Each structure stands twice: as C-alpha cells, then as structure tokens.
PDB file of C-alpha atoms in Angstrom:
ATOM      1  CA  MET X1380     181.777 -75.166 -66.458  1.00  0.00           C
ATOM      2  CA  MET X1381     184.080 -73.440 -63.969  1.00  0.00           C
ATOM      3  CA  CYS X1382     181.390 -70.857 -63.224  1.00  0.00           C
ATOM      4  CA  ARG X1383     178.852 -73.512 -62.303  1.00  0.00           C
ATOM      5  CA  PHE X1384     181.368 -75.157 -60.002  1.00  0.00           C
ATOM      6  CA  PHE X1385     181.970 -71.907 -58.061  1.00  0.00           C
ATOM      7  CA  VAL X1386     178.186 -71.248 -57.776  1.00  0.00           C
ATOM      8  CA  ARG X1387     177.668 -74.665 -56.264  1.00  0.00           C
ATOM      9  CA  VAL X1388     180.551 -74.233 -53.883  1.00  0.00           C
ATOM     10  CA  LYS X1389     179.195 -70.780 -52.906  1.00  0.00           C
ATOM     11  CA  ASP X1390     175.666 -72.189 -52.341  1.00  0.00           C
ATOM     12  CA  HIS X1391     176.983 -75.106 -50.263  1.00  0.00           C
ATOM     13  CA  GLY X1392     179.252 -72.760 -48.300  1.00  0.00           C
ATOM     14  CA  VAL X1393     176.360 -70.523 -47.378  1.00  0.00           C
ATOM     15  CA  LEU X1394     174.296 -73.533 -46.316  1.00  0.00           C
ATOM     16  CA  CYS X1395     177.186 -74.908 -44.205  1.00  0.00           C
ATOM     17  CA  PHE X1396     177.744 -71.510 -42.649  1.00  0.00           C
ATOM     18  CA  PHE X1397     174.097 -71.170 -41.507  1.00  0.00           C
ATOM     19  CA  CYS X1398     174.100 -74.802 -40.244  1.00  0.00           C
ATOM     20  CA  ALA X1399     177.219 -74.040 -38.204  1.00  0.00           C
ATOM     21  CA  ILE X1400     175.542 -70.913 -36.760  1.00  0.00           C
ATOM     22  CA  ALA X1401     172.439 -72.974 -35.848  1.00  0.00           C
ATOM     23  CA  ILE X1402     174.557 -75.628 -34.148  1.00  0.00           C
ATOM     24  CA  ILE X1403     176.541 -73.000 -32.136  1.00  0.00           C
ATOM     25  CA  VAL X1404     173.319 -71.261 -31.022  1.00  0.00           C
ATOM     26  CA  PHE X1405     171.783 -74.665 -30.021  1.00  0.00           C
ATOM     27  CA  VAL X1406     174.907 -75.642 -28.001  1.00  0.00           C
ATOM     28  CA  LEU X1407     175.041 -72.317 -26.229  1.00  0.00           C
ATOM     29  CA  HIS X1408     171.319 -72.527 -25.345  1.00  0.00           C
ATOM     30  CA  MET X1409     171.732 -76.093 -23.954  1.00  0.00           C
ATOM     31  CA  PHE X1410     174.767 -74.985 -21.899  1.00  0.00           C
ATOM     32  CA  SER X1411     172.807 -72.070 -20.403  1.00  0.00           C
ATOM     33  CA  VAL X1412     169.856 -74.347 -19.535  1.00  0.00           C
ATOM     34  CA  TYR X1413     172.227 -76.836 -17.896  1.00  0.00           C
ATOM     35  CA  GLU X1414     174.066 -74.098 -15.978  1.00  0.00           C
ATOM     36  CA  ARG X1415     170.807 -72.605 -14.763  1.00  0.00           C
ATOM     37  CA  ASN X1416     169.665 -75.980 -13.428  1.00  0.00           C
ATOM     38  CA  LEU X1417     172.781 -76.351 -11.304  1.00  0.00           C
ATOM     39  CA  TRP X1418     171.808 -73.387  -9.093  1.00  0.00           C
ATOM     40  CA  HIS X1419     169.242 -73.247  -6.329  1.00  0.00           C
ATOM     41  CA  HIS X1420     167.750 -69.975  -5.174  1.00  0.00           C
ATOM     42  CA  THR X1421     166.660 -69.459  -1.579  1.00  0.00           C
ATOM     43  CA  THR X1422     166.297 -66.724   1.013  1.00  0.00           C
ATOM     44  CA  GLY X1423     168.089 -66.280   4.248  1.00  0.00           C
ATOM     45  CA  LYS X1424     168.410 -63.934   7.141  1.00  0.00           C
ATOM     46  CA  ILE X1425     171.635 -62.216   8.204  1.00  0.00           C
ATOM     47  CA  THR X1426     172.420 -63.228  11.771  1.00  0.00           C
ATOM     48  CA  TYR X1427     175.851 -61.529  12.085  1.00  0.00           C
ATOM     49  CA  VAL X1428     177.535 -58.633  10.317  1.00  0.00           C
ATOM     50  CA  LYS X1429     181.044 -57.352  10.829  1.00  0.00           C
ATOM     51  CA  GLU X1430     182.824 -54.671   8.785  1.00  0.00           C
ATOM     52  CA  ILE X1431     186.284 -55.981   8.190  1.00  0.00           C
ATOM     53  CA  ARG X1432     187.710 -53.096   6.177  1.00  0.00           C
ATOM     54  CA  ASP X1433     186.210 -50.003   4.560  1.00  0.00           C
ATOM     55  CA  ARG X1434     182.888 -51.273   3.034  1.00  0.00           C
ATOM     56  CA  ASN X1435     184.053 -54.925   3.197  1.00  0.00           C
ATOM     57  CA  PHE X1436     181.686 -56.982   5.261  1.00  0.00           C
ATOM     58  CA  MET X1437     181.607 -60.544   6.712  1.00  0.00           C
ATOM     59  CA  TYR X1438     178.096 -61.932   6.917  1.00  0.00           C
ATOM     60  CA  THR X1439     176.769 -65.032   8.706  1.00  0.00           C
ATOM     61  CA  ILE X1440     173.529 -65.962   7.038  1.00  0.00           C
ATOM     62  CA  GLU X1441     170.942 -68.632   8.116  1.00  0.00           C
ATOM     63  CA  TYR X1442     169.024 -70.184   5.292  1.00  0.00           C
ATOM     64  CA  MET X1443     166.780 -73.168   4.555  1.00  0.00           C
ATOM     65  CA  ALA X1444     168.003 -75.495   1.764  1.00  0.00           C
ATOM     66  CA  LYS X1445     165.587 -76.674  -0.899  1.00  0.00           C
ATOM     67  CA  THR X1446     166.627 -80.355  -0.331  1.00  0.00           C
ATOM     68  CA  ASP X1447     165.933 -80.575   3.429  1.00  0.00           C
ATOM     69  CA  THR X1448     164.116 -78.703   6.189  1.00  0.00           C
ATOM     70  CA  ALA X1449     167.110 -78.069   8.433  1.00  0.00           C
ATOM     71  CA  LYS X1450     168.499 -74.577   8.921  1.00  0.00           C
ATOM     72  CA  HIS X1451     172.001 -74.028   7.589  1.00  0.00           C
ATOM     73  CA  LYS X1452     174.551 -71.298   8.173  1.00  0.00           C
ATOM     74  CA  VAL X1453     177.058 -69.859   5.729  1.00  0.00           C
ATOM     75  CA  ARG X1454     179.703 -67.196   6.185  1.00  0.00           C
ATOM     76  CA  LEU X1455     180.249 -64.847   3.216  1.00  0.00           C
ATOM     77  CA  PHE X1456     182.554 -61.968   2.555  1.00  0.00           C
ATOM     78  CA  ARG X1457     181.332 -59.175   0.257  1.00  0.00           C
ATOM     79  CA  SER X1458     182.196 -55.564  -0.587  1.00  0.00           C
ATOM     80  CA  ASP X1459     178.934 -53.706  -0.291  1.00  0.00           C
ATOM     81  CA  SER X1460     177.945 -50.072  -0.878  1.00  0.00           C
ATOM     82  CA  SER X1461     174.731 -50.345   1.073  1.00  0.00           C
ATOM     83  CA  SER X1462     175.090 -50.981   4.760  1.00  0.00           C
ATOM     84  CA  PRO X1463     173.836 -54.515   5.582  1.00  0.00           C
ATOM     85  CA  PHE X1464     172.371 -55.172   8.989  1.00  0.00           C
ATOM     86  CA  LYS X1465     171.481 -58.000  11.314  1.00  0.00           C
ATOM     87  CA  GLY X1466     167.991 -59.388  10.640  1.00  0.00           C
ATOM     88  CA  GLN X1467     167.983 -58.303   6.985  1.00  0.00           C
ATOM     89  CA  GLU X1468     166.449 -60.826   4.587  1.00  0.00           C
ATOM     90  CA  VAL X1469     168.685 -61.634   1.627  1.00  0.00           C
ATOM     91  CA  GLY X1470     168.520 -63.784  -1.487  1.00  0.00           C
ATOM     92  CA  LEU X1471     171.090 -66.550  -1.956  1.00  0.00           C
ATOM     93  CA  LYS X1472     171.905 -68.915  -4.751  1.00  0.00           C
ATOM     94  CA  TYR X1473     174.085 -72.017  -4.345  1.00  0.00           C
ATOM     95  CA  ARG X1474     175.135 -74.953  -6.474  1.00  0.00           C
ATOM     96  CA  LYS X1475     173.482 -78.328  -6.196  1.00  0.00           C
ATOM     97  CA  ASN X1476     176.786 -80.234  -6.522  1.00  0.00           C
ATOM     98  CA  ASP X1477     178.847 -78.153  -4.112  1.00  0.00           C
ATOM     99  CA  ILE X1478     176.975 -76.683  -1.195  1.00  0.00           C
ATOM    100  CA  GLN X1479     179.949 -74.437  -0.380  1.00  0.00           C
ATOM    101  CA  ASP X1480     179.571 -72.469  -3.640  1.00  0.00           C
ATOM    102  CA  PHE X1481     177.357 -69.491  -2.654  1.00  0.00           C
ATOM    103  CA  VAL X1482     176.432 -66.157  -4.222  1.00  0.00           C
ATOM    104  CA  LEU X1483     174.828 -63.470  -2.211  1.00  0.00           C
ATOM    105  CA  LEU X1484     172.161 -61.986  -4.500  1.00  0.00           C
ATOM    106  CA  GLY X1485     171.338 -58.931  -2.401  1.00  0.00           C
ATOM    107  CA  ALA X1486     168.884 -57.609   0.042  1.00  0.00           C
ATOM    108  CA  LEU X1487     165.203 -58.353  -0.371  1.00  0.00           C
ATOM    109  CA  LYS X1488     163.902 -55.756   2.057  1.00  0.00           C
ATOM    110  CA  TYR X1489     165.445 -52.845   3.866  1.00  0.00           C
ATOM    111  CA  MET X1490     164.631 -51.435   7.293  1.00  0.00           C
ATOM    112  CA  PRO X1491     165.108 -47.802   8.435  1.00  0.00           C
ATOM    113  CA  GLU X1492     168.569 -47.006   9.835  1.00  0.00           C
ATOM    114  CA  SER X1493     167.097 -46.487  13.316  1.00  0.00           C
ATOM    115  CA  VAL X1494     166.134 -50.168  13.484  1.00  0.00           C
ATOM    116  CA  GLN X1495     169.469 -51.532  12.166  1.00  0.00           C
ATOM    117  CA  ASP X1496     171.568 -53.459  14.543  1.00  0.00           C
ATOM    118  CA  LYS X1497     175.238 -53.514  13.322  1.00  0.00           C
ATOM    119  CA  SER X1498     176.873 -55.837  15.835  1.00  0.00           C
TER     120      SER X1498
END
C-alpha cells in the first residue's frame, strides 16, 4: 500500500516537473518575442565624430525612422576600437516606446583611411 502511494507521487511529481519546465520555456519564448518587437532597426550616416578621450567617441548620426519619412539626428557616446569616421554608414536600433533609447549596432561599410574625415 505504501509502496503504491510513493510510486504515484513519484509519477505525478515527474509529470509536474516536466509541465513546469514547459511553462517556463513558453514564458521565456513569449518574453523574447515581445522584447524583439519593441526594437526597430534602421541605418544612419555619421555626420560628426569627436574623440573625447582615448578611444571614446561622440557621434552625431542622421537616420530615417520607420514610422515617418523625416530625418532625425541622435548623439551617441561609445568606446570603439575601430576608428569611426564622418560619412560612415552604421546600423542603429531604437525602442518604439522611447525614441531616446538607442543602440549603435556597428559600421555597415568601411572606407580606406585616406578617405576618412575625422572632424
């Protein structure tokens, strides 16, 4: 009698454990889908670069938002090992809800150093 009880508890415990794992995986998947939908990706062009400290740069980037056709500007600060330059095309991502929340994804194309204009 006691042995059957423990077997049933063990079987139900294993079932509950796997159900909990499935629920956790589902919740994490839905959260990642929701988080991914909050971000817009776009491209922009660096219009101004200034090195503030050793390998710390201030960029001014012009970009087109997905929601309208007007050009926007954003100023970003980033520590960068590659030397950014004026006119370089970069990738940006920004949040739908807060247009001030930007992430500079990196350069999309590079030009030779002789063409770079570091003003």
